[in-house]
Amino acid sequence: MPISTTNPATGETLQTFEALGAEEIEERLERARTAFEEYRTTGSAERAELLHRAADLLEKERDDIARTLTTEMGKPVTAARAEAAKCVKAMRWYADHAGELLADEHPSAADVEDSGGSTAYVRYRPLGPVLAVMPWNFPLWQVIRFAAPALMAGNTGLLKHASNVPRTALYLEDLFRRAGYPRGCFQTLLIGSDAVEGVLRDDRVAAATLTGSEPAGRSVASVAGDEIKKTVLELGGSDPYLVLPSADVVRAAEVAVTARTQNNGQSCIAAKRFIVHREVYEEFARLFVDGMKALRVGDPMDESTQVGPLAGERGRADLEELVADARERGATVLCGGRRPAAHPAGWFYEPTVLADVTPGMRVHREETFGPVATLYRAADLEEAIAVANDTPFGLSSNVWTRDREEQDRCVRDLRAGGVYFNGMTASHPAMPFGGIKRSGYGRELSGHGIREFCNVTTIWHGTPPDVPTAE
Ligand code: NAP
């Protein structure tokens, strides 16, 4: 895949970049290592000051970088600005909280004595340069979600961004440099995916995190496994969205439209499978389809656009194949199911709802990475949960019910990294984010995220012989 900026709204390639050669990669790896040796000795106050400075810069440059995001991957410019603002918030959160999240942990005195020691504690120390292989769908957020905690923990970062967002990738390196981070603390590697293995196998790289598709995750995890290096994987999702009889159905349908189409439908945590209790199915289906039809599809630079183009031609073709397969096997297209006639250039696709979906269809098990929803009718909660869990993925889940017993049942039985009631899944710096099954492993954000790339170190002191004991 060429490293280039191609506008998805027009299909026009605006700039192409040369991938780094072996020597340039070597230089950067060495820089990451030497930078780590210095940076790891800094304290959390110093690190926080740097991260706050980067957050302030990003806040000031929000509108410009938002236009870059929209140009490179097609999200509505309003959503791009919101993404930048979310990054600023997370950076400040980690700058303010990392000290306490990584504070030494002291076991009880009795437990220390039991181990035959006088004092003992746990210290979170950094690991070293961490390679981040990142996707294009939230080109700023995915990187910041890794970089803010990794840098606060004292690691250095090497970013291999998706090949279609090189301007954003270079902006990020420049942002950290201008914020005052020592050279080498955060570097962008403009490389193709074929060069990832070599970087990951290099002894100077301590660990890796990958957000992206299952094949990419499998490939990085197997190389890392071979090298015995820690990884975090944030992969695909096909989140269920359950609507039960006690729900506010009007609100559930309204939120469903946003949950399915945010980021032009290309979000791992987008609700993708809508599983509705038969008592409220007709009402929900009508409201949901009306909402999907009413969306303004168009130029993502236009402030009023709600759904822009898909990020790539291949992505749209994949989506079209999934819809064609469902149609052939008997699904009903309640709306959409085609390219919008009004936008012949670029990679647009109409917001689509498919009903009468059965397990034999590819959409039942595969991720629809675009504005296509599948609708299921469930006889009761039991069946709704069974359909929700009938997926290889386990990222998050959404449930609309006001019934406490049903809520408890969902918390117990839904197999996913999150259960969100009466609202849609969203990430927050203070809450862990990640999945199970084919959605990956490990967690980002919160204390769980920052500790993923730490050396959890036991520090133990024996009773010094010159210290008199109590007796
Ligand atoms: P992708 O094709 O897997 O690409 C993601 C990153 O991996 C890119 O930097 C890509 O580089 C690289 N890559 C691809 N194949 C690789 C390989 N064999 N070895 C090493 N690196 C490789 O995914 P995408 O199309 O950009 O993103 C969509 C997917 O990401 C969806 O499945 C979505 O659900 C998932 N996602 C998950 C989360 C989450 O938090 N769980 C968040 C966002 C997206 P190139 O661009 O150079 O190919």
Short mmCIF file of C-alpha atoms and ligand atoms in Angstrom, two decimals:
data_model
loop_
_atom_site.label_atom_id
_atom_site.label_comp_id
_atom_site.label_asym_id
_atom_site.label_seq_id
_atom_site.Cartn_x
_atom_site.Cartn_y
_atom_site.Cartn_z
CA MET A 1 0.00 0.00 0.00
CA PRO A 2 1.56 3.36 -0.95
CA ILE A 3 2.06 5.89 1.82
CA SER A 4 -0.06 8.73 0.58
CA THR A 5 -2.72 11.30 1.30
CA THR A 6 -5.72 10.60 -0.92
CA ASN A 7 -8.93 12.52 -0.35
CA PRO A 8 -11.74 9.94 0.06
CA ALA A 9 -14.36 12.51 -0.92
CA THR A 10 -12.83 12.90 -4.40
CA GLY A 11 -10.46 9.97 -4.86
CA GLU A 12 -7.68 12.43 -5.67
CA THR A 13 -4.14 11.66 -4.43
CA LEU A 14 -2.68 14.85 -3.00
CA GLN A 15 0.73 13.72 -1.80
CA THR A 16 2.84 10.57 -1.84
CA PHE A 17 5.61 9.82 0.65
CA GLU A 18 8.73 7.68 0.37
CA ALA A 19 8.91 4.92 2.95
CA LEU A 20 11.95 5.13 5.25
CA GLY A 21 14.97 3.10 4.18
CA ALA A 22 16.89 0.66 6.38
CA GLU A 23 19.40 3.29 7.49
CA GLU A 24 16.73 5.79 8.48
CA ILE A 25 14.86 3.15 10.45
CA GLU A 26 18.11 2.21 12.20
CA GLU A 27 18.75 5.85 13.13
CA ARG A 28 15.31 6.19 14.64
CA LEU A 29 15.54 2.95 16.60
CA GLU A 30 18.84 4.06 18.08
CA ARG A 31 17.38 7.45 18.90
CA ALA A 32 14.42 5.78 20.64
CA ARG A 33 16.83 3.75 22.75
CA THR A 34 19.10 6.62 23.75
CA ALA A 35 16.13 8.89 24.42
CA PHE A 36 14.67 6.21 26.69
CA GLU A 37 17.85 6.00 28.77
CA GLU A 38 17.46 9.70 29.65
CA TYR A 39 13.72 10.01 29.69
CA ARG A 40 13.13 7.01 31.99
CA THR A 41 14.93 8.89 34.79
CA THR A 42 12.51 11.84 34.72
CA GLY A 43 9.83 12.19 37.39
CA SER A 44 6.10 12.37 36.83
CA ALA A 45 5.97 16.16 37.38
CA GLU A 46 8.42 16.76 34.54
CA ARG A 47 6.60 14.34 32.26
CA ALA A 48 3.27 15.94 33.13
CA GLU A 49 4.58 19.37 32.22
CA LEU A 50 5.60 18.12 28.77
CA LEU A 51 2.29 16.39 28.16
CA HIS A 52 0.32 19.47 29.26
CA ARG A 53 2.36 21.52 26.81
CA ALA A 54 1.52 19.09 23.99
CA ALA A 55 -2.16 19.23 24.98
CA ASP A 56 -2.14 23.04 24.93
CA LEU A 57 -0.57 23.05 21.45
CA LEU A 58 -3.08 20.53 20.12
CA GLU A 59 -5.93 22.56 21.55
CA LYS A 60 -4.65 25.67 19.76
CA GLU A 61 -4.18 23.81 16.48
CA ARG A 62 -7.43 21.86 16.69
CA ASP A 63 -9.13 23.36 13.63
CA ASP A 64 -6.13 22.91 11.33
CA ILE A 65 -5.43 19.32 12.29
CA ALA A 66 -9.16 18.55 12.02
CA ARG A 67 -9.05 19.58 8.36
CA THR A 68 -6.04 17.30 7.83
CA LEU A 69 -7.95 14.36 9.32
CA THR A 70 -10.94 15.01 7.09
CA THR A 71 -8.76 15.34 4.02
CA GLU A 72 -6.94 12.10 4.73
CA MET A 73 -9.73 9.78 5.88
CA GLY A 74 -13.03 11.53 5.21
CA LYS A 75 -14.66 11.94 8.62
CA PRO A 76 -16.96 14.98 8.93
CA VAL A 77 -14.88 17.96 9.97
CA THR A 78 -17.10 18.52 13.02
CA ALA A 79 -16.24 14.98 14.18
CA ALA A 80 -12.56 15.60 13.50
CA ARG A 81 -12.61 18.66 15.76
CA ALA A 82 -14.36 16.63 18.45
CA GLU A 83 -11.66 13.96 18.12
CA ALA A 84 -8.89 16.51 18.65
CA ALA A 85 -10.71 17.90 21.69
CA LYS A 86 -11.06 14.41 23.12
CA CYS A 87 -7.30 13.90 22.74
CA VAL A 88 -6.59 17.12 24.63
CA LYS A 89 -8.82 15.93 27.46
CA ALA A 90 -7.13 12.53 27.68
CA MET A 91 -3.64 14.06 27.62
CA ARG A 92 -4.54 16.36 30.50
CA TRP A 93 -6.16 13.51 32.38
CA TYR A 94 -3.04 11.36 32.16
CA ALA A 95 -0.76 14.31 32.93
CA ASP A 96 -2.79 14.94 36.10
CA HIS A 97 -3.36 11.33 37.19
CA ALA A 98 -0.35 9.27 36.11
CA GLY A 99 1.54 10.05 39.35
CA GLU A 100 -1.18 8.50 41.48
CA LEU A 101 -1.91 5.66 39.02
CA LEU A 102 1.72 4.58 39.12
CA ALA A 103 2.42 5.32 42.78
CA ASP A 104 4.33 2.65 44.67
CA GLU A 105 2.11 -0.03 46.17
CA HIS A 106 2.81 -1.13 49.72
CA PRO A 107 1.58 -4.48 50.96
CA SER A 108 0.54 -4.72 54.61
CA ALA A 109 3.32 -4.82 57.22
CA ALA A 110 2.19 -8.31 58.24
CA ASP A 111 2.58 -9.60 54.68
CA VAL A 112 6.05 -8.03 54.40
CA GLU A 113 7.13 -9.62 57.70
CA ASP A 114 5.70 -12.90 56.54
CA SER A 115 8.05 -12.77 53.55
CA GLY A 116 10.96 -12.33 55.97
CA GLY A 117 11.58 -8.73 54.92
CA SER A 118 11.58 -5.38 56.66
CA THR A 119 10.04 -3.32 53.89
CA ALA A 120 8.71 -4.21 50.47
CA TYR A 121 6.79 -2.40 47.79
CA VAL A 122 5.80 -2.56 44.11
CA ARG A 123 7.16 0.04 41.69
CA TYR A 124 5.91 0.61 38.13
CA ARG A 125 8.97 1.16 35.97
CA PRO A 126 8.94 1.84 32.21
CA LEU A 127 9.78 -0.88 29.70
CA GLY A 128 11.51 1.03 26.89
CA PRO A 129 10.63 1.98 23.31
CA VAL A 130 7.12 0.76 22.46
CA LEU A 131 6.03 0.25 18.86
CA ALA A 132 2.48 1.42 18.11
CA VAL A 133 0.86 0.13 14.92
CA MET A 134 -2.21 2.26 14.44
CA PRO A 135 -5.29 2.52 12.18
CA TRP A 136 -6.66 5.44 10.22
CA ASN A 137 -10.20 5.58 11.60
CA PHE A 138 -9.40 7.84 14.57
CA PRO A 139 -5.98 8.93 13.39
CA LEU A 140 -5.30 11.23 16.34
CA TRP A 141 -7.21 9.52 19.12
CA GLN A 142 -5.85 6.02 18.62
CA VAL A 143 -2.31 7.36 18.84
CA ILE A 144 -2.89 9.65 21.81
CA ARG A 145 -4.70 6.86 23.65
CA PHE A 146 -1.40 4.95 23.46
CA ALA A 147 1.09 7.81 23.65
CA ALA A 148 -0.25 9.78 26.64
CA PRO A 149 -0.03 6.88 29.14
CA ALA A 150 3.11 5.38 27.56
CA LEU A 151 5.01 8.66 27.81
CA MET A 152 3.73 9.35 31.32
CA ALA A 153 5.01 5.92 32.36
CA GLY A 154 8.47 6.86 31.05
CA ASN A 155 8.46 4.83 27.85
CA THR A 156 9.33 6.21 24.43
CA GLY A 157 7.07 5.74 21.41
CA LEU A 158 7.57 4.61 17.83
CA LEU A 159 4.51 5.16 15.65
CA LYS A 160 3.80 3.13 12.54
CA HIS A 161 0.59 4.76 11.43
CA ALA A 162 -1.76 3.52 8.70
CA SER A 163 -0.39 4.29 5.23
CA ASN A 164 -3.30 6.58 4.31
CA VAL A 165 -2.78 9.11 7.14
CA PRO A 166 0.89 10.19 6.78
CA ARG A 167 0.22 13.90 7.30
CA THR A 168 -1.45 13.18 10.62
CA ALA A 169 1.38 10.82 11.56
CA LEU A 170 4.01 13.48 10.87
CA TYR A 171 1.96 16.10 12.69
CA LEU A 172 1.97 13.94 15.83
CA GLU A 173 5.76 13.61 15.85
CA ASP A 174 6.07 17.34 15.35
CA LEU A 175 3.56 18.07 18.10
CA PHE A 176 5.57 16.20 20.73
CA ARG A 177 8.81 17.74 19.49
CA ARG A 178 7.42 21.27 19.71
CA ALA A 179 6.05 20.53 23.18
CA GLY A 180 9.67 20.07 24.27
CA TYR A 181 10.01 16.29 24.52
CA PRO A 182 13.65 15.21 24.17
CA ARG A 183 14.50 14.10 20.63
CA GLY A 184 13.60 10.46 20.10
CA CYS A 185 10.86 10.30 22.76
CA PHE A 186 8.14 10.08 20.16
CA GLN A 187 8.94 9.30 16.53
CA THR A 188 6.90 8.53 13.47
CA LEU A 189 8.17 5.77 11.20
CA LEU A 190 6.81 6.21 7.69
CA ILE A 191 6.97 2.53 6.79
CA GLY A 192 4.68 0.00 5.15
CA SER A 193 3.26 -2.94 7.06
CA ASP A 194 5.92 -5.20 5.51
CA ALA A 195 8.58 -3.39 7.56
CA VAL A 196 6.83 -3.90 10.90
CA GLU A 197 8.29 -7.32 11.58
CA GLY A 198 11.90 -6.10 11.32
CA VAL A 199 11.24 -3.23 13.73
CA LEU A 200 9.40 -5.45 16.18
CA ARG A 201 12.18 -8.04 16.20
CA ASP A 202 14.80 -5.39 16.95
CA ASP A 203 16.17 -5.80 20.48
CA ARG A 204 15.74 -2.13 21.19
CA VAL A 205 11.95 -2.38 20.87
CA ALA A 206 10.51 -3.57 24.16
CA ALA A 207 6.83 -4.12 23.35
CA ALA A 208 4.09 -3.36 20.87
CA THR A 209 0.49 -2.24 20.71
CA LEU A 210 -1.69 -2.66 17.66
CA THR A 211 -5.10 -1.28 16.90
CA GLY A 212 -6.53 -2.58 13.67
CA SER A 213 -7.90 -5.63 11.95
CA GLU A 214 -7.68 -9.26 12.99
CA PRO A 215 -5.09 -10.27 10.34
CA ALA A 216 -2.81 -7.40 11.34
CA GLY A 217 -3.22 -8.30 15.01
CA ARG A 218 -2.47 -11.94 14.37
CA SER A 219 0.67 -11.08 12.44
CA VAL A 220 2.07 -8.64 15.03
CA ALA A 221 1.14 -10.88 17.96
CA SER A 222 2.86 -13.90 16.43
CA VAL A 223 6.10 -12.02 15.76
CA ALA A 224 5.97 -10.53 19.26
CA GLY A 225 5.24 -13.98 20.69
CA ASP A 226 8.25 -15.36 18.90
CA GLU A 227 10.35 -12.58 20.43
CA ILE A 228 8.65 -12.90 23.86
CA LYS A 229 7.53 -9.28 23.82
CA LYS A 230 4.43 -7.91 25.47
CA THR A 231 1.56 -6.82 23.22
CA VAL A 232 -1.81 -5.14 23.55
CA LEU A 233 -4.28 -5.78 20.73
CA GLU A 234 -7.35 -3.66 20.04
CA LEU A 235 -9.03 -5.33 17.08
CA GLY A 236 -12.39 -5.37 15.38
CA GLY A 237 -15.84 -5.41 16.87
CA SER A 238 -19.43 -6.16 15.98
CA ASP A 239 -21.13 -4.73 19.03
CA PRO A 240 -24.71 -5.69 19.80
CA TYR A 241 -27.35 -3.09 20.66
CA LEU A 242 -30.25 -4.62 22.57
CA VAL A 243 -33.58 -2.84 22.85
CA LEU A 244 -35.97 -4.32 25.43
CA PRO A 245 -39.61 -3.47 26.18
CA SER A 246 -38.98 -1.11 29.14
CA ALA A 247 -36.67 1.10 27.02
CA ASP A 248 -37.34 4.63 25.88
CA VAL A 249 -37.70 3.41 22.29
CA VAL A 250 -37.69 6.87 20.70
CA ARG A 251 -34.41 7.75 22.38
CA ALA A 252 -32.97 4.28 21.70
CA ALA A 253 -33.65 4.69 17.97
CA GLU A 254 -32.20 8.19 17.91
CA VAL A 255 -28.98 7.09 19.64
CA ALA A 256 -28.85 3.96 17.45
CA VAL A 257 -28.48 6.13 14.35
CA THR A 258 -25.47 7.91 15.85
CA ALA A 259 -24.03 4.72 17.32
CA ARG A 260 -24.06 3.05 13.89
CA THR A 261 -22.98 5.96 11.70
CA GLN A 262 -20.49 7.92 13.79
CA ASN A 263 -17.19 8.24 11.95
CA ASN A 264 -18.99 7.27 8.71
CA GLY A 265 -19.73 3.90 10.32
CA GLN A 266 -16.03 3.05 10.68
CA SER A 267 -15.64 2.68 14.40
CA CYS A 268 -14.65 -0.51 16.20
CA ILE A 269 -17.11 0.28 19.00
CA ALA A 270 -19.94 1.29 16.70
CA ALA A 271 -23.12 -0.65 17.43
CA LYS A 272 -23.46 -2.92 14.41
CA ARG A 273 -26.11 -5.52 15.28
CA PHE A 274 -29.46 -4.22 16.54
CA ILE A 275 -31.32 -6.89 18.48
CA VAL A 276 -34.83 -5.79 19.34
CA HIS A 277 -37.49 -7.44 21.50
CA ARG A 278 -40.53 -8.36 19.41
CA GLU A 279 -42.80 -6.14 21.55
CA VAL A 280 -40.98 -2.99 20.44
CA TYR A 281 -39.46 -4.23 17.17
CA GLU A 282 -41.88 -2.54 14.73
CA GLU A 283 -41.70 0.83 16.47
CA PHE A 284 -37.91 0.73 16.78
CA ALA A 285 -37.41 -0.42 13.17
CA ARG A 286 -39.60 2.39 11.82
CA LEU A 287 -37.88 5.11 13.87
CA PHE A 288 -34.40 3.75 13.18
CA VAL A 289 -34.91 3.54 9.42
CA ASP A 290 -36.44 7.04 9.36
CA GLY A 291 -33.38 8.32 11.26
CA MET A 292 -30.92 6.60 8.92
CA LYS A 293 -32.71 7.97 5.85
CA ALA A 294 -32.68 11.50 7.26
CA LEU A 295 -28.88 11.64 7.65
CA ARG A 296 -27.09 14.23 5.55
CA VAL A 297 -24.51 12.40 3.44
CA GLY A 298 -22.01 14.57 1.60
CA ASP A 299 -18.81 16.60 1.54
CA PRO A 300 -17.13 15.97 4.90
CA MET A 301 -15.71 19.51 4.93
CA ASP A 302 -19.26 20.86 4.99
CA GLU A 303 -20.22 21.76 8.57
CA SER A 304 -23.69 20.28 8.17
CA THR A 305 -22.58 16.86 6.85
CA GLN A 306 -23.29 13.93 9.14
CA VAL A 307 -21.92 11.06 7.03
CA GLY A 308 -18.95 11.42 4.70
CA PRO A 309 -17.28 8.88 2.40
CA LEU A 310 -15.62 5.66 3.48
CA ALA A 311 -11.88 6.03 3.92
CA GLY A 312 -10.87 3.78 1.03
CA GLU A 313 -12.07 2.13 -2.13
CA ARG A 314 -11.24 -1.33 -0.77
CA GLY A 315 -13.29 -0.69 2.38
CA ARG A 316 -16.33 0.26 0.32
CA ALA A 317 -15.93 -2.80 -1.90
CA ASP A 318 -15.76 -5.05 1.21
CA LEU A 319 -18.96 -3.51 2.53
CA GLU A 320 -20.71 -3.91 -0.81
CA GLU A 321 -19.78 -7.59 -0.89
CA LEU A 322 -21.24 -8.14 2.58
CA VAL A 323 -24.51 -6.43 1.60
CA ALA A 324 -24.72 -8.38 -1.68
CA ASP A 325 -24.19 -11.67 0.18
CA ALA A 326 -26.95 -10.82 2.68
CA ARG A 327 -29.33 -9.84 -0.11
CA GLU A 328 -28.69 -13.06 -2.02
CA ARG A 329 -29.42 -15.06 1.10
CA GLY A 330 -32.74 -13.34 1.74
CA ALA A 331 -32.07 -10.21 3.82
CA THR A 332 -34.47 -7.29 3.33
CA VAL A 333 -32.92 -3.90 2.61
CA LEU A 334 -35.03 -1.42 4.59
CA CYS A 335 -33.01 1.56 3.37
CA GLY A 336 -29.78 2.31 1.51
CA GLY A 337 -27.87 -0.66 0.13
CA ARG A 338 -26.18 1.34 -2.63
CA ARG A 339 -23.88 4.24 -3.49
CA PRO A 340 -25.62 7.62 -3.34
CA ALA A 341 -26.33 8.93 -6.85
CA ALA A 342 -25.65 12.50 -5.72
CA HIS A 343 -21.98 11.71 -4.97
CA PRO A 344 -20.48 9.78 -7.86
CA ALA A 345 -16.89 10.76 -7.02
CA GLY A 346 -15.28 9.49 -3.82
CA TRP A 347 -16.16 6.42 -1.77
CA PHE A 348 -19.62 7.18 -0.45
CA TYR A 349 -22.17 4.60 0.66
CA GLU A 350 -25.73 5.20 1.80
CA PRO A 351 -26.70 4.53 5.43
CA THR A 352 -28.23 1.07 5.22
CA VAL A 353 -30.46 -1.14 7.37
CA LEU A 354 -30.74 -4.87 6.69
CA ALA A 355 -33.55 -6.92 8.25
CA ASP A 356 -34.30 -10.67 8.22
CA VAL A 357 -30.63 -11.42 8.84
CA THR A 358 -29.84 -15.09 9.47
CA PRO A 359 -26.72 -16.85 10.82
CA GLY A 360 -25.79 -18.10 7.32
CA MET A 361 -25.10 -14.57 6.09
CA ARG A 362 -21.61 -13.11 6.28
CA VAL A 363 -22.92 -9.92 7.97
CA HIS A 364 -24.00 -12.05 10.90
CA ARG A 365 -20.42 -12.95 11.81
CA GLU A 366 -18.20 -10.40 10.07
CA GLU A 367 -17.62 -6.77 10.95
CA THR A 368 -19.42 -4.21 8.75
CA PHE A 369 -16.95 -1.32 8.66
CA GLY A 370 -19.26 1.33 7.22
CA PRO A 371 -22.81 2.65 7.76
CA VAL A 372 -24.62 -0.70 7.50
CA ALA A 373 -26.81 -1.97 10.35
CA THR A 374 -28.29 -5.43 10.78
CA LEU A 375 -31.63 -5.77 12.54
CA TYR A 376 -32.79 -8.84 14.48
CA ARG A 377 -36.11 -9.60 16.16
CA ALA A 378 -35.78 -11.44 19.50
CA ALA A 379 -38.56 -13.31 21.28
CA ASP A 380 -37.21 -12.51 24.77
CA LEU A 381 -34.12 -11.46 26.72
CA GLU A 382 -32.77 -14.98 26.57
CA GLU A 383 -32.75 -15.00 22.79
CA ALA A 384 -31.44 -11.44 22.59
CA ILE A 385 -28.41 -12.37 24.72
CA ALA A 386 -27.82 -15.52 22.67
CA VAL A 387 -27.79 -13.53 19.41
CA ALA A 388 -25.58 -10.85 21.01
CA ASN A 389 -23.00 -13.45 22.02
CA ASP A 390 -23.14 -15.31 18.70
CA THR A 391 -20.14 -13.47 17.27
CA PRO A 392 -16.39 -14.00 17.17
CA PHE A 393 -15.95 -10.49 18.61
CA GLY A 394 -16.28 -9.17 22.15
CA LEU A 395 -15.45 -5.49 22.25
CA SER A 396 -18.44 -3.75 23.84
CA SER A 397 -22.23 -3.99 24.05
CA ASN A 398 -25.21 -1.67 24.50
CA VAL A 399 -28.49 -2.44 26.24
CA TRP A 400 -31.63 -0.34 26.48
CA THR A 401 -33.71 -1.37 29.46
CA ARG A 402 -34.88 0.24 32.70
CA ASP A 403 -35.37 -3.10 34.38
CA ARG A 404 -32.74 -3.74 37.09
CA GLU A 405 -33.02 -7.50 36.83
CA GLU A 406 -32.46 -7.41 33.08
CA GLN A 407 -29.47 -5.13 33.63
CA ASP A 408 -27.94 -7.54 36.15
CA ARG A 409 -28.54 -10.42 33.77
CA CYS A 410 -26.74 -8.56 30.94
CA VAL A 411 -23.76 -7.70 33.15
CA ARG A 412 -23.52 -11.37 34.03
CA ASP A 413 -24.01 -12.83 30.55
CA LEU A 414 -22.89 -10.47 27.77
CA ARG A 415 -19.42 -11.53 26.64
CA ALA A 416 -17.69 -8.26 25.86
CA GLY A 417 -15.24 -5.75 27.33
CA GLY A 418 -18.04 -3.29 28.12
CA VAL A 419 -21.78 -3.18 28.85
CA TYR A 420 -23.34 0.25 28.34
CA PHE A 421 -26.95 0.82 29.46
CA ASN A 422 -29.32 3.36 27.93
CA GLY A 423 -26.62 5.09 25.92
CA MET A 424 -23.93 4.22 23.40
CA THR A 425 -20.44 2.91 23.92
CA ALA A 426 -17.80 5.60 24.15
CA SER A 427 -14.30 5.61 25.60
CA HIS A 428 -13.32 7.75 28.56
CA PRO A 429 -9.80 8.29 29.93
CA ALA A 430 -10.78 7.06 33.40
CA MET A 431 -12.42 3.83 32.22
CA PRO A 432 -10.62 0.79 30.77
CA PHE A 433 -11.13 0.12 27.07
CA GLY A 434 -10.61 -3.16 25.23
CA GLY A 435 -12.15 -6.46 24.33
CA ILE A 436 -12.13 -10.23 24.57
CA LYS A 437 -12.32 -13.03 21.97
CA ARG A 438 -11.30 -11.84 18.48
CA SER A 439 -11.51 -8.20 19.60
CA GLY A 440 -8.10 -8.58 21.20
CA TYR A 441 -6.59 -8.47 24.66
CA GLY A 442 -5.14 -6.05 27.13
CA ARG A 443 -6.66 -2.70 28.01
CA GLU A 444 -6.08 0.90 27.12
CA LEU A 445 -6.97 4.00 29.14
CA SER A 446 -7.38 4.29 32.94
CA GLY A 447 -4.88 2.76 35.36
CA HIS A 448 -5.18 -0.57 33.54
CA GLY A 449 -3.95 1.02 30.31
CA ILE A 450 -0.95 2.84 31.75
CA ARG A 451 0.26 -0.29 33.57
CA GLU A 452 0.23 -2.44 30.41
CA PHE A 453 3.65 -1.15 29.40
CA CYS A 454 5.28 -1.11 32.81
CA ASN A 455 7.72 -3.42 34.46
CA VAL A 456 5.81 -4.25 37.64
CA THR A 457 8.80 -4.50 39.95
CA THR A 458 8.98 -6.00 43.44
CA ILE A 459 11.37 -4.13 45.73
CA TRP A 460 12.19 -6.06 48.90
CA HIS A 461 14.52 -5.30 51.80
CA GLY A 462 15.70 -7.93 54.24
CA THR A 463 15.96 -7.01 57.90
CA PRO A 464 19.27 -5.19 58.10
CA PRO A 465 21.50 -6.92 60.70
CA ASP A 466 22.47 -3.58 62.32
CA VAL A 467 18.85 -2.67 63.03
CA PRO A 468 17.86 -3.98 66.48
CA THR A 469 14.73 -6.13 66.42
CA ALA A 470 11.85 -5.55 68.81
CA GLU A 471 12.86 -8.28 71.25
P1 NAP B 1 -5.55 -2.68 9.37
O1 NAP B 1 -5.56 -2.87 7.92
O2 NAP B 1 -5.34 -3.83 10.24
O3 NAP B 1 -4.43 -1.57 9.67
C1 NAP B 1 -4.10 -1.17 10.97
C2 NAP B 1 -2.61 -0.94 11.04
O4 NAP B 1 -1.94 -2.18 10.92
C3 NAP B 1 -2.07 -0.07 9.90
O5 NAP B 1 -1.04 0.72 10.40
C4 NAP B 1 -1.56 -1.09 8.91
O6 NAP B 1 -0.56 -0.58 8.07
C5 NAP B 1 -1.01 -2.14 9.85
N1 NAP B 1 -0.95 -3.48 9.29
C6 NAP B 1 -1.79 -4.07 8.43
N2 NAP B 1 -1.41 -5.35 8.20
C7 NAP B 1 -0.31 -5.57 8.93
C8 NAP B 1 0.55 -6.68 9.11
N3 NAP B 1 0.33 -7.84 8.50
N4 NAP B 1 1.61 -6.55 9.93
C9 NAP B 1 1.84 -5.39 10.56
N5 NAP B 1 1.07 -4.29 10.43
C10 NAP B 1 0.00 -4.38 9.64
O7 NAP B 1 -6.88 -2.02 9.91
P2 NAP B 1 -7.59 -0.72 9.37
O8 NAP B 1 -8.29 -1.07 8.13
O9 NAP B 1 -6.66 0.43 9.34
O10 NAP B 1 -8.62 -0.43 10.57
C11 NAP B 1 -9.83 -1.06 10.64
C12 NAP B 1 -9.85 -2.14 11.69
O11 NAP B 1 -9.36 -1.67 12.93
C13 NAP B 1 -11.27 -2.59 11.98
O12 NAP B 1 -11.31 -3.98 12.09
C14 NAP B 1 -11.57 -1.93 13.30
O13 NAP B 1 -12.59 -2.52 14.04
C15 NAP B 1 -10.26 -1.98 13.98
N6 NAP B 1 -10.19 -1.00 15.05
C16 NAP B 1 -10.18 -1.44 16.35
C17 NAP B 1 -10.17 -0.54 17.40
C18 NAP B 1 -10.17 -1.00 18.83
O14 NAP B 1 -9.87 -0.19 19.69
N7 NAP B 1 -10.49 -2.25 19.13
C19 NAP B 1 -10.15 0.82 17.12
C20 NAP B 1 -10.16 1.23 15.80
C21 NAP B 1 -10.17 0.31 14.77
P3 NAP B 1 -0.87 -0.16 6.54
O15 NAP B 1 -1.87 0.93 6.58
O16 NAP B 1 0.44 0.25 6.02
O17 NAP B 1 -1.43 -1.40 5.88
#
